[in-house]
Coordinates of C-alpha atoms in Angstrom, one line a residue:
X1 CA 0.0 0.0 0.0
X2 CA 3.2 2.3 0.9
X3 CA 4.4 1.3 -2.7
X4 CA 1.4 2.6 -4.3
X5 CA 0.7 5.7 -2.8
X6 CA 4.7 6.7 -3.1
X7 CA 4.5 5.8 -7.1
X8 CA 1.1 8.2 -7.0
X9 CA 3.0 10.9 -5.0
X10 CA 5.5 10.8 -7.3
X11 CA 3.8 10.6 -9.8
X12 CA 2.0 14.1 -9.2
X13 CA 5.3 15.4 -8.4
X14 CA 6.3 14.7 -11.8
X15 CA 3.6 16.9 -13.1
X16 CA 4.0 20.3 -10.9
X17 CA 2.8 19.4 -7.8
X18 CA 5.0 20.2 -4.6
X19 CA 6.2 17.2 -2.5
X20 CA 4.1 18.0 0.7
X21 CA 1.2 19.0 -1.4
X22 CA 1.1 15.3 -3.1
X23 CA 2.2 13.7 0.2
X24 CA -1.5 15.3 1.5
X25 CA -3.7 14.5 -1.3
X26 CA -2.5 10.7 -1.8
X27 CA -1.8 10.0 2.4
X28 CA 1.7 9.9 3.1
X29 CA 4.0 10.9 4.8
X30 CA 6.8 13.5 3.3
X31 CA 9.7 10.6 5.1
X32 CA 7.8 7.5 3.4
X33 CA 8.6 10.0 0.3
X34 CA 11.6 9.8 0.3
X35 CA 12.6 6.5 1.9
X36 CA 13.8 4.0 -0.9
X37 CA 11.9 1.1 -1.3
X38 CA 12.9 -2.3 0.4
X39 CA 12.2 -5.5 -0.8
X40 CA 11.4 -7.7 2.1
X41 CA 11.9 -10.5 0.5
X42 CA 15.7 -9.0 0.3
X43 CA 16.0 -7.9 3.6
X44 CA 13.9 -11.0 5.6
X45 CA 15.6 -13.9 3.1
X46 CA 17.0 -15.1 6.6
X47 CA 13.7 -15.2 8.2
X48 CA 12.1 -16.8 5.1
X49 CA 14.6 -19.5 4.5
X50 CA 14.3 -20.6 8.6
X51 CA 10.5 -20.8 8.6
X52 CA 10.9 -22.9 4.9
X53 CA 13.4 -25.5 6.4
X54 CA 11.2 -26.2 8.9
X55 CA 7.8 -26.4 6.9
X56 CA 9.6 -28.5 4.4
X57 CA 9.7 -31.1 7.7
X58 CA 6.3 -30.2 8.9
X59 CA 4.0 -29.1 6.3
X60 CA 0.8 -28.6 8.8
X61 CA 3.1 -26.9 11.3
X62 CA 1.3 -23.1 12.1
X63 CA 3.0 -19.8 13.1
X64 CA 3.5 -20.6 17.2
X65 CA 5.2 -24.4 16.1
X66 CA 7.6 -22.4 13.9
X67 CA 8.6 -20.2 16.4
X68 CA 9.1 -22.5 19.3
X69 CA 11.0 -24.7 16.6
X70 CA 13.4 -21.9 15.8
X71 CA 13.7 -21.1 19.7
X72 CA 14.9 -24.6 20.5
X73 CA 17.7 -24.4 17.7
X74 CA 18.6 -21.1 18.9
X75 CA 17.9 -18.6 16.6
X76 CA 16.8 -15.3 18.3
X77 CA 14.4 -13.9 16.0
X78 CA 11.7 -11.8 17.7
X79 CA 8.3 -12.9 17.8
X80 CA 6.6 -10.1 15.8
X81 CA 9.1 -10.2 12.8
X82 CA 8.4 -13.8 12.7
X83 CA 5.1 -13.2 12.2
X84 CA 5.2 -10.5 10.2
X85 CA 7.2 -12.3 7.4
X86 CA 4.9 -15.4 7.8
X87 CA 1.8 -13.8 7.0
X88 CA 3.5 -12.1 4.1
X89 CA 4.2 -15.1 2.7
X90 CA 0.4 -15.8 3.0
X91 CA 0.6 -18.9 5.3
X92 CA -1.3 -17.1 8.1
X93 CA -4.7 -19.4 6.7
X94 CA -8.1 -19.0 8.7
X95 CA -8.7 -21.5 10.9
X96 CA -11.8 -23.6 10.8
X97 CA -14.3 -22.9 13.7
X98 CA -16.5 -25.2 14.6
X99 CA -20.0 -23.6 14.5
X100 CA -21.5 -23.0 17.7
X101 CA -24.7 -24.6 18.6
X102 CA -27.2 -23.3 20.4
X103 CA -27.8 -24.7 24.0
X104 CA -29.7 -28.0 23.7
X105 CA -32.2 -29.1 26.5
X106 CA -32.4 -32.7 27.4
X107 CA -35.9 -33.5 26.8
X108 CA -37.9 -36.9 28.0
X109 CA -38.2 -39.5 25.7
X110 CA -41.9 -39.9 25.3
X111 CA -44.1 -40.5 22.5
X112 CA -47.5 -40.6 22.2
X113 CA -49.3 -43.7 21.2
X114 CA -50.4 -41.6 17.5
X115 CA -49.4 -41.9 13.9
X116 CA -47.9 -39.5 12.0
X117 CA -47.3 -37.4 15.2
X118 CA -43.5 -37.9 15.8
X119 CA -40.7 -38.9 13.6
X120 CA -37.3 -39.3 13.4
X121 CA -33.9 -38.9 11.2
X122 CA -30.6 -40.5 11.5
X123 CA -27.9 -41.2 9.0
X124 CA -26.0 -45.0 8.7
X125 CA -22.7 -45.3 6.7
X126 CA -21.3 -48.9 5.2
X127 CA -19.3 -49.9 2.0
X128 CA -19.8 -52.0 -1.1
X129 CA -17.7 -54.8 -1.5
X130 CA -15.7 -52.5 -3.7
X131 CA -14.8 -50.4 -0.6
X132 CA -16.9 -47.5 -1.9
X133 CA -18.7 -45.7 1.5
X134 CA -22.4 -45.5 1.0
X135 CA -24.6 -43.8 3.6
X136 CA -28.6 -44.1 4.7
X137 CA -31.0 -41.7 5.7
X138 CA -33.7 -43.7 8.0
X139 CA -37.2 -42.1 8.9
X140 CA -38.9 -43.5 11.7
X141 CA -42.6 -42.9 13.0
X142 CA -41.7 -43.2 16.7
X143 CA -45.3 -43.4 17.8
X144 CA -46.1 -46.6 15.5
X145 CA -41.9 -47.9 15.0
X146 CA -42.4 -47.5 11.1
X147 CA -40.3 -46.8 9.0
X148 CA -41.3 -44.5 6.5
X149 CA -38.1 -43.9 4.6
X150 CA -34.2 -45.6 3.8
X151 CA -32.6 -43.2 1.7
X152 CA -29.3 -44.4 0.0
X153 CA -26.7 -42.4 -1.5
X154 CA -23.0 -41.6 -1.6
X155 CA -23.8 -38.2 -0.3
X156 CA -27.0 -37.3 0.9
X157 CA -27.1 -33.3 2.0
X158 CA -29.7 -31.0 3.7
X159 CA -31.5 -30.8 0.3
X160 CA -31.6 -34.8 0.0
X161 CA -33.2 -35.0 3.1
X162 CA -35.8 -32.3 2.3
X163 CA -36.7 -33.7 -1.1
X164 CA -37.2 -37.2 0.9
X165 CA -39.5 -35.3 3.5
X166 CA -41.6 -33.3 0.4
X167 CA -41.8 -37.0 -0.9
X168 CA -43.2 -38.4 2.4
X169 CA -45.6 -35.3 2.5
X170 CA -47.3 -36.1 -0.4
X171 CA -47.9 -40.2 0.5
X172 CA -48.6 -39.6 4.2
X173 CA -48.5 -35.8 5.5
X174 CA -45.8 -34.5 8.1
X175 CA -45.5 -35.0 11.5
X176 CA -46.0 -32.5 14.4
X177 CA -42.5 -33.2 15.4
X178 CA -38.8 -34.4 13.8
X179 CA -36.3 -35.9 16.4
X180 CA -32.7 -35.5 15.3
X181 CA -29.0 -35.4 16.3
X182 CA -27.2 -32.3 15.3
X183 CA -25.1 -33.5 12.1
X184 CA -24.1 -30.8 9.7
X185 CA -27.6 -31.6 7.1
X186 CA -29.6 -31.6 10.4
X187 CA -28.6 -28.2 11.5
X188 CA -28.6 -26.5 8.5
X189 CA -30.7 -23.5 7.4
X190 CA -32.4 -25.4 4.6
X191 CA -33.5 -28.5 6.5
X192 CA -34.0 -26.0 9.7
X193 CA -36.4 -23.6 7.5
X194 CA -38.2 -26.2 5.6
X195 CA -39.0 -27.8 9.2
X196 CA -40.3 -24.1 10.1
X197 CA -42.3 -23.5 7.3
X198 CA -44.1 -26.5 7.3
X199 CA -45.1 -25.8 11.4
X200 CA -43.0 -28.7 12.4
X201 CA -40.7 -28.7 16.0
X202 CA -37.1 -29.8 15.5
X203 CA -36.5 -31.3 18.9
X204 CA -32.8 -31.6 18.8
X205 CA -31.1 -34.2 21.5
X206 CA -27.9 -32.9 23.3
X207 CA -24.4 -33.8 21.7
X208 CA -23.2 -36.7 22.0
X209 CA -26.2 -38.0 23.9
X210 CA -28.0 -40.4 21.4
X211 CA -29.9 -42.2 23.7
X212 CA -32.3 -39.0 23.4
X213 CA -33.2 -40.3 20.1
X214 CA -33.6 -43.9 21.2
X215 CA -36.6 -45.0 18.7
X216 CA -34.5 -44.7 15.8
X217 CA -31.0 -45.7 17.5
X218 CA -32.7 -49.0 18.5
X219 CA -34.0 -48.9 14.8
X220 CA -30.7 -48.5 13.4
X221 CA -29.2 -51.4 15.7
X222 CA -31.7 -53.7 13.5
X223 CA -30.9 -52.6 10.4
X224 CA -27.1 -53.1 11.0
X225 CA -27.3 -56.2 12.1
X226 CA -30.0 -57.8 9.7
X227 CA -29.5 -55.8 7.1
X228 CA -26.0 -53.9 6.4
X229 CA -23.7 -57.0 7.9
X230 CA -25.5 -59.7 6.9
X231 CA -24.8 -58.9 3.5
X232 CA -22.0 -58.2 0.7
X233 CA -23.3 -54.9 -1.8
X234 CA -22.1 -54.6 -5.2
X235 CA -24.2 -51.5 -6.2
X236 CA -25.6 -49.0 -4.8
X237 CA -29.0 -49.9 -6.7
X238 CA -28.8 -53.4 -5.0
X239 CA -28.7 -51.7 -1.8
X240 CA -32.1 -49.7 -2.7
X241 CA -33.9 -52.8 -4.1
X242 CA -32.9 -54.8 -1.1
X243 CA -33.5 -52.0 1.6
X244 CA -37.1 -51.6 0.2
X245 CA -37.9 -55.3 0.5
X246 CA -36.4 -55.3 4.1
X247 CA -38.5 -52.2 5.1
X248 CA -41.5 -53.8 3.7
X249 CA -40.9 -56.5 6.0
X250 CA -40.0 -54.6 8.8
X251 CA -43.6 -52.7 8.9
X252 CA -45.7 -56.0 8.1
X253 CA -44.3 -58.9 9.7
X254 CA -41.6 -58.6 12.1
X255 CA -43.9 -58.2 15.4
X256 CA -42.6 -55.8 18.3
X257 CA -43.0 -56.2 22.0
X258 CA -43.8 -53.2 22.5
X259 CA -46.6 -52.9 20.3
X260 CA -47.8 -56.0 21.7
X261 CA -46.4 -58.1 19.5
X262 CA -47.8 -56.5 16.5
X263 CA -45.7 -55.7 13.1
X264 CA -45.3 -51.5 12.9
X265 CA -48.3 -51.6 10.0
X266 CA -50.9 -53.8 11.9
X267 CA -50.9 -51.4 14.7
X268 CA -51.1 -47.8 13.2
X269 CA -54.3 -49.5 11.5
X270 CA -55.0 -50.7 14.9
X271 CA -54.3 -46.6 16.2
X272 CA -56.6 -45.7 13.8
X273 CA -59.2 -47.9 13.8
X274 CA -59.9 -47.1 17.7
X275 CA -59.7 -43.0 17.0
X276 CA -62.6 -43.5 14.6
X277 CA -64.5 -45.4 17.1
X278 CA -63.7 -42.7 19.8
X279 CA -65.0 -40.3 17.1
X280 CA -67.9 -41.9 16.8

């Protein structure tokens, strides 16, 4: 910036213009006039060629590494020129925050005996037997233990999961509520404002607490064992096409205890066979 404004001064000088005038109009000072330029490159070679020897041994090494680095081999160089010369040579790179969540409230885990009243979302990850990773996005109705939904995909991002809710919406409606952990396509604007749009409560469990989101975690315990490691996957269509069968399964035979030993499909017709008598 010094450069510049010099080469400006100077260069209003060259047409007339007094020294202190040009200093004024272009911001600098009449000594930074006349002050020969330095190439700091030049002058800091030392500096530069210290903080390369050691980055050519430690490549992720950051400013404070350096410096204790050179301290240890006894090289004296102050703190602030050190730092000055590395972020000159542009290896001063922002450093990945981790975003900040808002504070999450442990909340009991009860459900009401209701379809289409609470659901939740959790992501599985496996490979196909050519060591490609695959992941699955699993929807669960918590208040009958259906599942509505095993999305498959190498990547599936806020707007999958969306799409795979809009898709729901039009088969079945949406629920009152969404239980879910707080993985990046979870706390997102888009899946966050979609959720808001649509009236539905995000009820987020606390970090690293996932027995706040139970259903589904028991959910995914089943489909791991019966389903991702009891078998070998050469396609990603083959996992689809054999997921669907399994869900189909899932919600028509295989009985649960604690629905009386009733399969996920039998009683939601059971639910809603007794709210139409009730209504009547």
């Amino acid at each position: 910036m010094t450069t510049e404004k010099r080469e400006d001064a100077r260069v209003l000088v060259a047409m007339g213009v007094r020294v202190e005038a040009a200093c004024k109009v272009v911001g600098l000072g009449r000594a930074s006039y006349y002050r020969e330029p330095i190439n700091w490159r030049v002058r800091d070679s030392v500096v530069i060629d210290l903080i390369q020897a050691v980055l050519n041994k430690v490549p992720q090494a950051g400013f404070w590494k350096i410096h204790r680095r050179l301290q240890r081999k006894g090289h004296g160089i102050n703190h602030k020129r050190l730092y000055r010369v590395y972020c000159r040579l542009g290896l001063n790179l922002p450093r990945r925050v981790k975003k900040k969540l808002a504070a999450r409230t442990p909340r009991p885990l009860t459900v009401l005996p209701m379809a289409n009243h609470q659901w939740a979302l959790d992501f599985m990850q496996d490979t196909l037997y050519c060591g490609k990773r695959f992941r699955t996005l699993n929807i669960l109705d918590e208040g009958t233990r259906e599942c509505l939904a095993i999305e498959v995909d190498t990547s599936l991002p806020a707007g999958r999961v969306v799409r795979s809710l809009e898709q729901l919406k039009q088969e079945r409606g949406l629920p009152s509520q969404i239980r879910v952990d707080n993985g990046p396509e979870l706390i997102s604007a888009e899946f966050f404002d979609w959720c808001e749009a649509h009236g539905i409560e995000v009820a987020y469990i606390q970090p690293g607490k996932p027995q706040q989101n139970g259903f589904v975690e028991r959910f995914n315990g089943s489909f791991r064992r019966e389903f991702l490691n009891a078998y070998l996957f050469e396609t990603l269509t083959q996992v689809r096409e054999m997921s669907w069968l399994w869900r189909l399964d899932y919600n028509d035979e295989r009985t649960h205890e604690s629905l009386g030993d009733l399969p996920p499909s039998v009683y939601r017709q059971k639910l809603e066979n007794s709210s139409l008598g009730m209504s009547h």
